[in-house]
Each structure stands twice: as C-alpha cells, then as structure tokens.
PDB file of C-alpha atoms in Angstrom:
ATOM      1  CA  HIS A   1      91.211 244.576   7.475  1.00 69.00           C
ATOM      2  CA  TYR A   2      94.708 244.491   6.274  1.00 80.00           C
ATOM      3  CA  GLU A   3      96.727 244.485   2.945  1.00 88.00           C
ATOM      4  CA  LEU A   4     100.133 243.490   2.221  1.00 90.00           C
ATOM      5  CA  VAL A   5     101.870 245.530  -0.487  1.00 91.00           C
ATOM      6  CA  VAL A   6     105.158 243.750  -2.047  1.00 89.00           C
ATOM      7  CA  ILE A   7     107.588 246.224  -3.466  1.00 88.00           C
ATOM      8  CA  GLY A   8     110.650 244.770  -5.310  1.00 85.00           C
ATOM      9  CA  GLU A   9     111.145 242.042  -7.654  1.00 82.00           C
ATOM     10  CA  HIS A  10     108.217 239.729  -7.880  1.00 75.00           C
ATOM     11  CA  GLN A  11     109.078 236.096  -7.678  1.00 76.00           C
ATOM     12  CA  PRO A  12     105.943 233.747  -8.786  1.00 79.00           C
ATOM     13  CA  GLU A  13     107.077 231.147  -6.437  1.00 80.00           C
ATOM     14  CA  MET A  14     106.481 233.375  -3.580  1.00 78.00           C
ATOM     15  CA  GLU A  15     102.846 232.658  -3.986  1.00 82.00           C
ATOM     16  CA  LYS A  16     102.926 228.821  -3.891  1.00 82.00           C
ATOM     17  CA  ASN A  17     102.459 228.624  -0.182  1.00 79.00           C
ATOM     18  CA  ILE A  18     100.020 231.246   0.450  1.00 84.00           C
ATOM     19  CA  PRO A  19      96.344 230.384   0.792  1.00 85.00           C
ATOM     20  CA  GLY A  20      93.931 231.946  -1.502  1.00 86.00           C
ATOM     21  CA  ALA A  21      92.310 234.180   0.992  1.00 87.00           C
ATOM     22  CA  VAL A  22      95.417 235.629   2.101  1.00 86.00           C
ATOM     23  CA  LEU A  23      96.818 235.891  -1.507  1.00 88.00           C
ATOM     24  CA  GLN A  24      93.588 238.124  -2.179  1.00 90.00           C
ATOM     25  CA  ARG A  25      95.219 240.741   0.275  1.00 90.00           C
ATOM     26  CA  ILE A  26      98.470 240.968  -1.256  1.00 89.00           C
ATOM     27  CA  ARG A  27      99.459 243.450  -4.076  1.00 89.00           C
ATOM     28  CA  PHE A  28     102.783 242.596  -5.768  1.00 88.00           C
ATOM     29  CA  LEU A  29     103.721 246.118  -7.286  1.00 90.00           C
ATOM     30  CA  GLY A  30     107.387 245.111  -8.523  1.00 89.00           C
ATOM     31  CA  ARG A  31     110.076 247.821  -8.602  1.00 90.00           C
ATOM     32  CA  GLN A  32     109.128 251.252  -7.904  1.00 92.00           C
ATOM     33  CA  GLN A  33     110.334 255.001  -8.223  1.00 92.00           C
ATOM     34  CA  PRO A  34     111.401 256.496  -4.804  1.00 90.00           C
ATOM     35  CA  SER A  35     108.550 259.069  -5.136  1.00 90.00           C
ATOM     36  CA  ARG A  36     105.922 256.223  -5.444  1.00 93.00           C
ATOM     37  CA  ILE A  37     107.415 254.449  -2.596  1.00 92.00           C
ATOM     38  CA  ALA A  38     107.325 257.396  -0.525  1.00 92.00           C
ATOM     39  CA  GLY A  39     103.359 257.705  -1.272  1.00 93.00           C
ATOM     40  CA  ILE A  40     102.932 254.119  -0.470  1.00 94.00           C
ATOM     41  CA  LEU A  41     104.687 254.495   2.989  1.00 94.00           C
ATOM     42  CA  SER A  42     102.626 257.696   3.676  1.00 92.00           C
ATOM     43  CA  GLU A  43      99.348 255.376   3.245  1.00 93.00           C
ATOM     44  CA  SER A  44     101.039 252.562   5.359  1.00 95.00           C
ATOM     45  CA  ARG A  45     101.127 251.859   8.884  1.00 96.00           C
ATOM     46  CA  ILE A  46     103.606 248.835   9.389  1.00 96.00           C
ATOM     47  CA  PHE A  47     106.951 248.258   7.434  1.00 95.00           C
ATOM     48  CA  PHE A  48     108.102 244.753   7.581  1.00 93.00           C
ATOM     49  CA  ALA A  49     111.469 243.435   6.278  1.00 89.00           C
ATOM     50  CA  ALA A  50     112.756 239.982   6.629  1.00 83.00           C
ATOM     51  CA  SER A  51     116.057 240.738   5.081  1.00 78.00           C
ATOM     52  CA  ARG A  52     118.781 238.905   7.068  1.00 70.00           C
ATOM     53  CA  TRP A  53     122.045 240.738   5.345  1.00 72.00           C
ATOM     54  CA  GLU A  54     121.298 244.500   5.382  1.00 72.00           C
ATOM     55  CA  SER A  55     123.754 246.886   6.860  1.00 76.00           C
ATOM     56  CA  PHE A  56     121.678 249.849   7.925  1.00 83.00           C
ATOM     57  CA  LEU A  57     118.298 248.767   6.369  1.00 87.00           C
ATOM     58  CA  LEU A  58     117.700 252.658   5.003  1.00 89.00           C
ATOM     59  CA  SER A  59     114.368 251.689   3.771  1.00 90.00           C
ATOM     60  CA  ALA A  60     113.096 251.288   7.647  1.00 93.00           C
ATOM     61  CA  GLY A  61     114.318 254.630   8.406  1.00 93.00           C
ATOM     62  CA  GLU A  62     112.288 255.920   5.367  1.00 94.00           C
ATOM     63  CA  ALA A  63     109.323 254.197   6.625  1.00 95.00           C
ATOM     64  CA  LEU A  64     109.665 255.431   9.908  1.00 96.00           C
ATOM     65  CA  CYS A  65     110.251 258.961   9.060  1.00 95.00           C
ATOM     66  CA  SER A  66     106.884 258.332   7.146  1.00 96.00           C
ATOM     67  CA  GLY A  67     105.000 257.462  10.216  1.00 96.00           C
ATOM     68  CA  CYS A  68     105.137 253.648   9.865  1.00 97.00           C
ATOM     69  CA  SER A  69     106.151 251.417  12.494  1.00 97.00           C
ATOM     70  CA  VAL A  70     108.679 248.621  11.721  1.00 96.00           C
ATOM     71  CA  VAL A  71     108.756 244.895  12.326  1.00 95.00           C
ATOM     72  CA  LEU A  72     112.344 243.678  11.860  1.00 94.00           C
ATOM     73  CA  PRO A  73     114.471 240.608  11.982  1.00 91.00           C
ATOM     74  CA  PRO A  74     117.549 239.970  14.144  1.00 89.00           C
ATOM     75  CA  GLY A  75     120.759 240.070  12.138  1.00 84.00           C
ATOM     76  CA  VAL A  76     120.256 243.641  11.063  1.00 84.00           C
ATOM     77  CA  PRO A  77     122.591 246.091  13.061  1.00 87.00           C
ATOM     78  CA  THR A  78     119.988 248.476  13.089  1.00 89.00           C
ATOM     79  CA  ALA A  79     116.985 246.562  13.756  1.00 89.00           C
ATOM     80  CA  GLU A  80     116.719 247.045  17.688  1.00 89.00           C
ATOM     81  CA  TRP A  81     117.643 250.643  17.258  1.00 90.00           C
ATOM     82  CA  PHE A  82     114.883 251.133  14.744  1.00 92.00           C
ATOM     83  CA  CYS A  83     112.443 249.122  17.185  1.00 91.00           C
ATOM     84  CA  ARG A  84     112.906 251.308  20.268  1.00 83.00           C
ATOM     85  CA  ALA A  85     111.069 254.725  20.841  1.00 69.00           C
ATOM     86  CA  ASP A  86     107.599 253.015  20.505  1.00 88.00           C
ATOM     87  CA  SER A  87     108.061 252.506  16.870  1.00 94.00           C
ATOM     88  CA  GLY A  88     108.409 248.837  16.261  1.00 95.00           C
ATOM     89  CA  THR A  89     108.675 245.289  17.120  1.00 96.00           C
ATOM     90  CA  PHE A  90     111.810 243.094  17.012  1.00 93.00           C
ATOM     91  CA  ALA A  91     111.469 239.693  16.020  1.00 94.00           C
ATOM     92  CA  ARG A  92     113.009 236.907  17.963  1.00 92.00           C
ATOM     93  CA  SER A  93     114.357 235.221  15.061  1.00 92.00           C
ATOM     94  CA  ASN A  94     114.231 234.929  11.259  1.00 90.00           C
ATOM     95  CA  LYS A  95     112.006 231.889  11.525  1.00 91.00           C
ATOM     96  CA  PRO A  96     108.726 232.333   9.695  1.00 88.00           C
ATOM     97  CA  ALA A  97     106.616 231.698  13.039  1.00 91.00           C
ATOM     98  CA  CYS A  98     108.698 234.293  15.035  1.00 93.00           C
ATOM     99  CA  LEU A  99     108.239 236.990  12.055  1.00 92.00           C
ATOM    100  CA  VAL A 100     104.461 236.380  11.944  1.00 91.00           C
ATOM    101  CA  GLU A 101     104.311 236.484  15.745  1.00 95.00           C
ATOM    102  CA  ALA A 102     106.100 239.973  15.504  1.00 94.00           C
ATOM    103  CA  LEU A 103     103.817 241.048  12.904  1.00 94.00           C
ATOM    104  CA  GLU A 104     100.698 240.372  14.876  1.00 94.00           C
ATOM    105  CA  ALA A 105     101.997 242.094  17.919  1.00 95.00           C
ATOM    106  CA  GLU A 106     102.737 245.101  16.230  1.00 95.00           C
ATOM    107  CA  ALA A 107      99.193 245.188  14.338  1.00 95.00           C
ATOM    108  CA  GLY A 108      97.947 244.617  17.939  1.00 95.00           C
ATOM    109  CA  LYS A 109      99.613 247.882  19.013  1.00 96.00           C
ATOM    110  CA  TRP A 110      98.020 249.735  16.204  1.00 96.00           C
ATOM    111  CA  VAL A 111      94.725 248.539  16.921  1.00 95.00           C
ATOM    112  CA  ARG A 112      95.090 249.403  20.762  1.00 96.00           C
ATOM    113  CA  GLY A 113      96.078 252.795  19.950  1.00 95.00           C
ATOM    114  CA  GLU A 114      99.683 252.520  21.043  1.00 95.00           C
ATOM    115  CA  ARG A 115     101.254 253.915  17.944  1.00 96.00           C
ATOM    116  CA  ASN A 116     100.831 257.252  16.666  1.00 96.00           C
ATOM    117  CA  PRO A 117     102.244 257.958  13.191  1.00 96.00           C
ATOM    118  CA  THR A 118     102.718 261.550  13.726  1.00 96.00           C
ATOM    119  CA  GLU A 119     104.908 261.050  16.778  1.00 96.00           C
ATOM    120  CA  ILE A 120     106.673 258.190  14.871  1.00 96.00           C
ATOM    121  CA  SER A 121     107.465 260.436  12.249  1.00 96.00           C
ATOM    122  CA  MET A 122     108.496 263.545  14.123  1.00 96.00           C
ATOM    123  CA  HIS A 123     110.963 261.301  16.266  1.00 95.00           C
ATOM    124  CA  TRP A 124     112.637 259.550  13.451  1.00 95.00           C
ATOM    125  CA  LYS A 125     112.815 262.622  11.158  1.00 95.00           C
ATOM    126  CA  SER A 126     114.691 264.512  14.121  1.00 93.00           C
ATOM    127  CA  VAL A 127     116.997 261.452  14.761  1.00 92.00           C
ATOM    128  CA  LEU A 128     117.498 260.796  10.948  1.00 92.00           C
ATOM    129  CA  SER A 129     117.798 264.232   9.652  1.00 89.00           C
ATOM    130  CA  PRO A 130     121.053 265.276   7.692  1.00 87.00           C
ATOM    131  CA  LYS A 131     121.858 267.905  10.146  1.00 90.00           C
ATOM    132  CA  LYS A 132     121.588 265.578  13.182  1.00 87.00           C
ATOM    133  CA  GLN A 133     123.662 262.826  11.259  1.00 85.00           C
ATOM    134  CA  ALA A 134     126.418 265.325  10.416  1.00 86.00           C
ATOM    135  CA  GLU A 135     126.688 266.259  13.955  1.00 88.00           C
ATOM    136  CA  GLU A 136     127.107 262.836  15.165  1.00 85.00           C
ATOM    137  CA  ILE A 137     129.743 261.961  12.477  1.00 87.00           C
ATOM    138  CA  LEU A 138     131.508 265.007  13.523  1.00 88.00           C
ATOM    139  CA  SER A 139     131.205 264.085  17.205  1.00 87.00           C
ATOM    140  CA  LEU A 140     132.497 260.647  16.540  1.00 86.00           C
ATOM    141  CA  CYS A 141     135.570 261.994  14.610  1.00 87.00           C
ATOM    142  CA  SER A 142     136.150 264.214  17.420  1.00 85.00           C
ATOM    143  CA  LYS A 143     136.222 261.139  19.790  1.00 84.00           C
ATOM    144  CA  VAL A 144     138.312 259.089  17.412  1.00 83.00           C
ATOM    145  CA  ALA A 145     140.803 262.062  17.038  1.00 79.00           C
ATOM    146  CA  GLY A 146     141.112 262.400  20.909  1.00 75.00           C
ATOM    147  CA  THR A 147     141.566 258.787  21.432  1.00 69.00           C
ATOM    148  CA  MET A 148     144.124 258.574  18.657  1.00 61.00           C
ATOM    149  CA  SER A 149     146.323 261.608  20.258  1.00 59.00           C
ATOM    150  CA  ASP A 150     146.589 259.556  23.478  1.00 59.00           C
ATOM    151  CA  PHE A 151     148.691 257.072  21.501  1.00 54.00           C
ATOM    152  CA  ARG A 152     151.389 259.569  20.227  1.00 53.00           C
TER     153      ARG A 152
END
C-alpha cells in the first residue's frame, strides 16, 4: 500500500493523465509550513523530487535527516551524493519511465528491508549538521588560501 503526498502549489492539470485508481492514493496538500513538512517527512519513507534545476536540493537533505530515502533525477548537482550511503536511488534520466523505474526500485528496497530510517537519519544528520558544514567550509577555505599563496 502506498500514498503519494504532493506538497507545493497544486496545478489541476497535473491530474489529467493520472488513472483514477492512482489518483485516489494522492493527497495534494498545497503549500505547507516548515513544521508541517517536517511532520510529513517523519511519517514518510521515500522523498521524490523530479526537479531539473535545483542547485543543492535542500529539501532532499531535510528528508534524509528525517529518515526518508530519496529518489532523484540527474541534473541536480547533489543528487548522486544524496543517493549514496544506502539512502536513495538515482534515476537514469528525467524521462517519466526512468523516474517511475527508480521509484519502483527504491520501494522494493524498503519492502526487502534494505532501508533503515534510523540509519539514514543518523548518517545524514552527522553529514549535514551545521558544525560539520562549518568544518568543511573552513577546510575548503584553508585549501584555497594555500593554493592562492602558491601563486604569489
């Protein structure tokens, strides 16, 4: 059994090509407050984004920290990174059939017990913590400063 929750601006034309049996399993919630989204993510298993133009895809990071796995398309710079560490499936292309294939593959991993929400959450909270991010930025700055001094 599955339910698809769509958060964000609802476009009625989205429903035109969806079979009725599938449409019954979709909840269109519209725009939501961050606290409400956090609650929805904590009850979810898979976060899916079909965006083609995100730079970091912060919402995927938030989903991972909530214990969701992710299904992400190519073209998002962080997609492959987020899909590693037993926490997601990377779609081969943005074509609908490939996105569905990736969603089905990821759902199968949950069914087979290959995903653990606690492990996903713990891993990504450690990677995306403010302290860890600050350390990474300072390390990068130090490397850049060292490289720049080589040109003086």
